[in-house]
């Protein structure tokens, strides 16, 4: 979705133009919702109806995951912020209207501490320096806060004193992790995590289940809206308690574990092995013996289930922005579930995938919209796709 008329706007964020994250910056919230409704309705025209979007009561400071990139300026001062849209230039951002305010305050203090502890800031040009990024995650329900310091080396001078000084300023921080990323890459996180303080993960709860979230795992950034979305997804499946469910692209197992309360069995599949470790731990934490989680490509996994003659009653699928693939979708058709509940963060790829399933003997219900990302052009959708003969 494109940037809208700045003159008609209210309250424009000073970083809006350069940051590019909030393409609906300055547009009144009601109007943002109308725009999203209209765009999704247009996309699904002739395919299925859409239900008006569910917005937020308070659409600000909703992001429970905040990322800042660090940079040392020529005059020696340190800035933290975001990359200017489409570049690797860093724009200083002290506080952002969609980010958790506490997280922003912690980032400002880390920047400050870097000066007093003489921590060298990494330079993407020369590859010299230590600290590259800061990532903060806050459990909405638990209040637990994880600070991830992304550094180019596992050797962080005075790390214990640094953590202590940070916790003196923010005693609410429950864990601090040093993530080592020594590659010249645009990926924020490296693969190695060293716990400096606390348990190395945070807990949060969604729809009455407990979830462990590690630095590397995907977790929705807007928990208030996520609860509404997942509740709708499970409601659409209308489970009786006898079903075998597949939770594809399952992350830390959120949807599968929530749905399993009304099902017989859950099989989760996810590419990220750290997320799968969390999902397995989450099954235990919730005393759930019905759910099994596997690491792998969802399409490959479905293909092998289909070739082994396995069946499923309901498939929940929640793929990344690029959507699913033919391997996955044609295997769904072989597994022949009565229902597919498709959750998507990109309605364009969702339309493509729905059209594929329609050709395989499925009909599609109404698309429900949830605003998980106010001020940005993104929208989350969920739809029930059902076998025609049911
Ligand atoms: N359902 C989860 C995660 C959704 S995000 C939740 O609601 O929290 C999409 C997830 O798909 C991410 O965890 C990502 O790691 C995973 N993923 C991406 N490509 C994949 C693939 N080819 N096979 C399986 N999982 C994949």
XYZ file of C-alpha atoms and ligand atoms in Angstrom:
416
model
C 0.000 0.000 0.000
C 1.304 3.434 -0.939
C 1.972 6.499 1.188
C -1.063 8.781 1.431
C -1.666 12.511 1.111
C 0.482 14.187 3.739
C -1.661 17.343 3.825
C -4.756 15.483 4.963
C -2.734 13.817 7.690
C -2.798 14.138 11.428
C 0.160 13.821 13.761
C 2.982 12.837 11.445
C 5.945 11.034 12.986
C 9.146 13.050 12.422
C 10.947 9.992 11.005
C 8.085 8.890 8.754
C 9.477 9.951 5.401
C 12.892 8.406 5.809
C 11.972 5.329 7.831
C 9.281 4.174 5.430
C 7.926 1.614 7.914
C 4.579 3.347 8.451
C 3.148 4.001 5.005
C -0.157 5.121 6.568
C 1.595 7.590 8.836
C -0.551 10.671 9.440
C -3.749 9.049 8.162
C -6.473 9.051 10.858
C -6.876 5.534 12.272
C -10.474 5.088 11.112
C -9.393 5.990 7.616
C -6.497 3.511 7.804
C -8.980 0.763 8.556
C -11.214 1.841 5.683
C -8.253 1.788 3.285
C -7.241 -1.720 4.375
C -10.814 -2.977 4.103
C -11.158 -1.570 0.640
C -7.855 -2.923 -0.653
C -8.508 -6.443 0.600
C -12.099 -6.392 -0.671
C -10.805 -5.388 -4.102
C -8.268 -8.191 -4.066
C -10.875 -10.842 -3.259
C -13.562 -9.490 -5.613
C -15.225 -12.321 -7.479
C -13.586 -14.913 -5.186
C -15.234 -14.424 -1.804
C -16.671 -11.828 0.578
C -14.670 -10.045 3.242
C -15.747 -9.069 6.762
C -14.904 -5.512 7.971
C -11.514 -5.282 9.647
C -11.134 -5.562 13.424
C -9.054 -2.580 14.523
C -7.351 -1.670 17.800
C -8.763 0.426 20.572
C -5.368 1.998 21.103
C -3.345 1.609 17.908
C -0.066 3.010 19.265
C 3.009 1.461 20.896
C 1.749 -2.015 20.092
C 4.990 -3.591 18.856
C 6.333 -5.910 21.558
C 9.478 -6.582 19.505
C 11.758 -3.662 18.842
C 14.916 -3.655 16.803
C 17.501 -0.885 16.672
C 20.649 -0.714 14.609
C 23.602 1.128 16.094
C 26.014 3.482 14.435
C 28.961 5.554 15.542
C 29.021 8.951 13.898
C 32.182 10.724 12.754
C 32.089 13.002 15.839
C 32.157 9.894 18.050
C 28.533 10.071 19.145
C 26.397 6.933 18.978
C 22.988 6.787 17.343
C 20.386 4.028 17.354
C 17.480 3.681 15.015
C 16.370 2.126 11.771
C 17.744 1.820 8.271
C 16.463 4.448 5.896
C 14.019 2.724 3.531
C 15.880 0.746 0.878
C 19.362 1.708 2.162
C 21.845 0.897 4.906
C 21.942 4.484 6.156
C 20.936 4.666 9.808
C 18.273 7.184 10.850
C 18.363 8.027 14.542
C 15.071 7.167 16.261
C 14.729 7.852 19.980
C 11.125 6.824 20.274
C 8.704 5.374 17.784
C 4.942 5.699 18.050
C 4.243 2.044 17.252
C 6.978 0.524 19.423
C 6.784 -0.493 23.059
C 7.807 2.586 25.058
C 9.768 0.662 27.643
C 11.792 -1.031 24.900
C 12.653 2.342 23.394
C 13.800 3.611 26.809
C 16.045 0.550 27.270
C 17.616 1.091 23.860
C 18.395 4.731 24.712
C 20.054 3.625 27.942
C 22.126 0.922 26.244
C 23.387 3.578 23.848
C 24.353 5.664 26.850
C 26.083 2.777 28.585
C 28.090 2.037 25.448
C 29.734 5.412 25.922
C 30.607 4.930 29.586
C 31.785 1.343 29.026
C 33.651 2.349 25.870
C 31.957 -0.354 23.828
C 32.963 -0.056 20.178
C 30.075 0.217 17.755
C 30.339 -2.033 14.711
C 30.833 -0.418 11.334
C 29.206 -2.157 8.383
C 31.729 -0.524 6.040
C 34.953 -1.539 7.751
C 33.716 -4.556 9.731
C 35.457 -3.036 12.782
C 33.757 -2.720 16.162
C 31.615 -4.878 18.439
C 27.968 -3.978 19.040
C 25.730 -4.046 15.964
C 22.063 -4.224 16.933
C 19.772 -4.298 19.926
C 16.634 -6.398 19.965
C 14.073 -6.135 22.742
C 11.124 -8.431 23.291
C 8.507 -7.877 25.916
C 5.939 -10.419 27.014
C 2.639 -8.556 26.926
C 0.899 -10.671 29.524
C 3.963 -11.702 31.558
C 5.777 -8.352 31.516
C 9.054 -10.252 31.049
C 11.661 -8.406 28.995
C 14.466 -9.901 26.927
C 17.379 -7.796 25.717
C 19.440 -9.252 22.878
C 22.767 -7.570 22.222
C 23.918 -8.497 18.734
C 27.698 -8.308 18.547
C 30.390 -9.247 16.054
C 32.303 -11.261 18.655
C 31.508 -13.460 21.674
C 34.032 -11.428 23.689
C 32.113 -8.569 25.262
C 34.347 -6.582 27.651
C 33.026 -6.081 31.209
C 29.863 -7.917 30.254
C 28.792 -8.594 33.835
C 29.178 -4.976 34.871
C 27.469 -3.827 31.695
C 24.462 -6.047 32.410
C 24.420 -4.960 36.035
C 24.454 -1.280 35.071
C 21.638 -1.903 32.604
C 19.569 -3.770 35.175
C 20.174 -1.012 37.724
C 18.432 1.321 35.312
C 15.808 -1.224 34.247
C 15.209 -3.861 36.925
C 12.238 -5.101 34.872
C 14.645 -6.737 32.383
C 14.387 -10.469 33.019
C 17.023 -11.790 30.636
C 19.976 -10.553 28.578
C 21.395 -12.552 25.666
C 24.517 -11.920 23.632
C 23.904 -12.963 20.043
C 27.020 -13.411 17.934
C 26.752 -12.258 14.350
C 30.205 -12.055 12.785
C 29.030 -12.143 9.170
C 28.808 -9.277 6.685
C 25.099 -9.745 6.204
C 21.850 -7.870 6.337
C 20.407 -10.535 8.653
C 20.171 -9.050 12.140
C 20.778 -12.173 14.205
C 23.628 -14.642 14.045
C 23.141 -18.264 15.020
C 24.926 -18.305 18.394
C 23.262 -17.109 21.606
C 25.148 -16.680 24.884
C 22.986 -16.039 27.934
C 24.454 -13.200 30.008
C 21.666 -12.935 32.520
C 18.449 -14.795 33.356
C 17.005 -17.774 31.524
C 17.700 -16.740 27.896
C 14.059 -16.530 26.834
C 10.814 -14.887 27.889
C 7.416 -16.327 28.617
C 4.134 -14.956 27.444
C 0.583 -16.192 27.320
C -1.916 -16.125 24.477
C -5.499 -17.416 24.557
C -4.835 -19.086 27.918
C -1.706 -21.046 26.855
C 1.841 -20.369 28.039
C 4.606 -19.801 25.513
C 8.362 -19.791 25.759
C 9.935 -17.426 23.226
C 13.641 -17.594 22.353
C 15.597 -14.834 20.595
C 15.490 -16.592 17.212
C 11.837 -17.653 17.183
C 9.007 -15.931 15.388
C 6.323 -14.500 17.630
C 3.565 -12.127 16.529
C 4.447 -8.522 17.408
C 0.946 -7.425 18.382
C -0.404 -9.766 21.075
C -3.693 -7.883 21.644
C -4.767 -8.405 18.040
C -3.133 -11.833 17.769
C -5.485 -13.192 20.446
C -8.468 -12.028 18.393
C -7.009 -13.507 15.211
C -6.199 -16.920 16.717
C -9.573 -17.093 18.460
C -11.241 -16.577 15.086
C -8.968 -19.140 13.405
C -9.878 -21.823 15.953
C -13.558 -20.849 15.830
C -13.570 -21.254 12.026
C -12.262 -24.800 12.393
C -15.325 -25.656 14.565
C -13.456 -28.549 16.180
C -15.306 -31.433 17.806
C -12.424 -32.970 19.752
C -11.884 -35.874 17.342
C -9.728 -34.167 14.734
C -6.201 -34.727 13.595
C -4.766 -31.274 12.983
C -1.715 -30.121 11.071
C -0.230 -26.798 12.198
C 1.921 -25.798 9.233
C 4.477 -22.977 9.558
C 3.859 -23.385 13.276
C 6.630 -21.213 14.776
C 6.675 -21.873 18.529
C 3.470 -23.893 18.266
C 0.991 -21.165 19.202
C -1.936 -22.012 16.915
C -1.587 -25.794 17.233
C -1.386 -25.734 21.016
C -4.347 -23.390 21.332
C -6.402 -25.478 18.886
C -5.388 -28.790 20.457
C -7.662 -28.175 23.424
C -10.524 -29.189 21.120
C -8.753 -31.779 19.008
C -7.398 -35.314 19.225
C -3.944 -34.810 17.797
C -1.722 -32.018 16.471
C 1.261 -32.283 14.158
C 3.302 -29.087 13.788
C 5.887 -28.374 11.124
C 8.333 -25.453 11.079
C 11.617 -24.643 9.327
C 13.369 -22.812 12.167
C 14.829 -25.383 14.555
C 15.045 -22.980 17.506
C 11.316 -22.278 17.124
C 10.625 -26.039 17.033
C 12.613 -26.470 20.269
C 10.381 -23.794 21.787
C 7.263 -25.515 20.412
C 8.263 -28.834 22.013
C 8.980 -27.057 25.318
C 5.659 -25.252 25.007
C 3.768 -28.519 24.614
C 5.360 -29.698 27.891
C 4.720 -26.406 29.646
C 1.045 -26.650 28.808
C 0.915 -30.344 29.821
C -0.073 -31.107 26.271
C 0.513 -34.693 25.170
C -1.475 -34.376 21.950
C 0.994 -32.233 20.030
C 4.138 -33.264 18.161
C 6.437 -30.806 16.397
C 8.902 -31.384 13.573
C 11.638 -29.347 11.937
C 11.547 -29.076 8.164
C 10.110 -27.480 5.073
C 6.318 -27.530 5.289
C 5.930 -28.483 1.605
C 8.394 -31.413 1.859
C 6.787 -32.578 5.069
C 3.286 -32.547 3.602
C 4.555 -34.338 0.524
C 5.978 -37.173 2.617
C 2.808 -37.406 4.743
C 0.743 -37.601 1.560
C 3.002 -40.257 0.016
C 2.715 -42.363 3.175
C -1.071 -42.321 2.854
C -1.573 -40.193 5.988
C -4.750 -38.166 6.430
C -5.650 -34.988 8.298
C -8.979 -33.443 9.230
C -7.940 -29.825 9.581
C -4.863 -27.996 8.303
C -3.988 -24.660 9.856
C -1.509 -22.842 7.660
C 0.229 -19.577 8.517
C 3.004 -19.093 5.961
C 5.426 -16.147 5.688
C 4.714 -13.205 3.353
C 5.735 -15.165 0.281
C 2.832 -17.544 0.929
C 2.853 -21.281 0.484
C 4.091 -23.310 -2.477
C 2.701 -25.778 -4.960
C 4.349 -28.706 -3.207
C 2.499 -27.847 -0.024
C -0.839 -27.049 -1.638
C -0.971 -30.095 -3.884
C -0.104 -32.295 -0.890
C -2.954 -30.669 1.044
C -5.240 -31.843 -1.731
C -3.895 -35.412 -1.348
C -4.220 -35.391 2.457
C -7.767 -34.270 1.729
C -8.631 -32.428 4.963
C -12.210 -31.320 5.328
C -11.032 -27.868 6.381
C -8.059 -25.629 5.789
C -7.784 -22.539 7.968
C -5.453 -20.157 6.206
C -3.901 -17.304 8.203
C -1.905 -14.810 6.215
C 0.111 -11.629 6.565
C -0.037 -11.006 2.829
C -3.466 -11.096 1.160
C -1.875 -11.122 -2.297
C -0.176 -14.477 -1.860
C -3.222 -15.727 0.017
C -5.416 -15.054 -3.036
C -2.966 -16.958 -5.242
C -2.972 -19.964 -2.890
C -6.758 -19.915 -2.489
C -7.232 -20.018 -6.250
C -4.998 -23.086 -6.354
C -7.038 -24.879 -3.674
C -10.288 -23.917 -5.398
C -9.166 -25.870 -8.438
C -8.530 -28.872 -6.180
C -12.129 -29.145 -4.995
C -12.271 -26.591 -2.175
C -14.655 -23.703 -1.603
C -13.771 -20.599 0.272
C -15.644 -18.802 3.077
C -15.471 -15.172 4.112
C -12.136 -13.501 4.690
C -11.763 -11.956 8.151
C -9.355 -9.030 8.560
C -7.395 -8.050 11.654
C -5.266 -4.950 11.993
C -2.092 -6.303 13.556
C 0.054 -3.505 12.184
C -1.586 -0.075 12.559
C 0.094 2.792 10.657
C 1.756 0.335 8.298
C 0.223 -0.968 5.070
C 0.139 -4.554 6.370
C -2.969 -6.498 7.232
C -3.568 -9.972 8.617
C -6.348 -12.161 7.266
C -7.902 -15.526 8.071
C -10.263 -17.654 6.018
C -11.895 -21.072 6.160
C -11.434 -23.167 3.038
C -13.637 -26.212 3.001
C -13.894 -29.330 0.862
C -16.774 -28.903 -1.577
C -18.339 -32.264 -0.730
C -18.781 -31.416 2.978
N 2.196 -19.840 13.192
C 3.251 -19.155 13.888
C 4.354 -18.626 12.970
C 3.894 -17.907 11.714
S 5.154 -16.998 10.875
C 2.718 -18.048 14.756
O 1.586 -17.635 14.588
O 3.455 -17.567 15.625
C 5.660 -18.079 9.640
C 6.580 -19.170 10.123
O 6.891 -19.976 8.989
C 7.920 -18.714 10.683
O 8.091 -19.278 11.958
C 8.962 -19.265 9.701
O 10.166 -19.698 10.327
C 8.229 -20.456 9.107
N 8.617 -20.884 7.761
C 9.063 -20.131 6.723
N 9.245 -20.898 5.630
C 8.901 -22.166 5.970
C 8.868 -23.405 5.268
N 9.221 -23.488 4.002
N 8.463 -24.496 5.941
C 8.093 -24.438 7.245
N 8.114 -23.299 7.955
C 8.501 -22.160 7.337
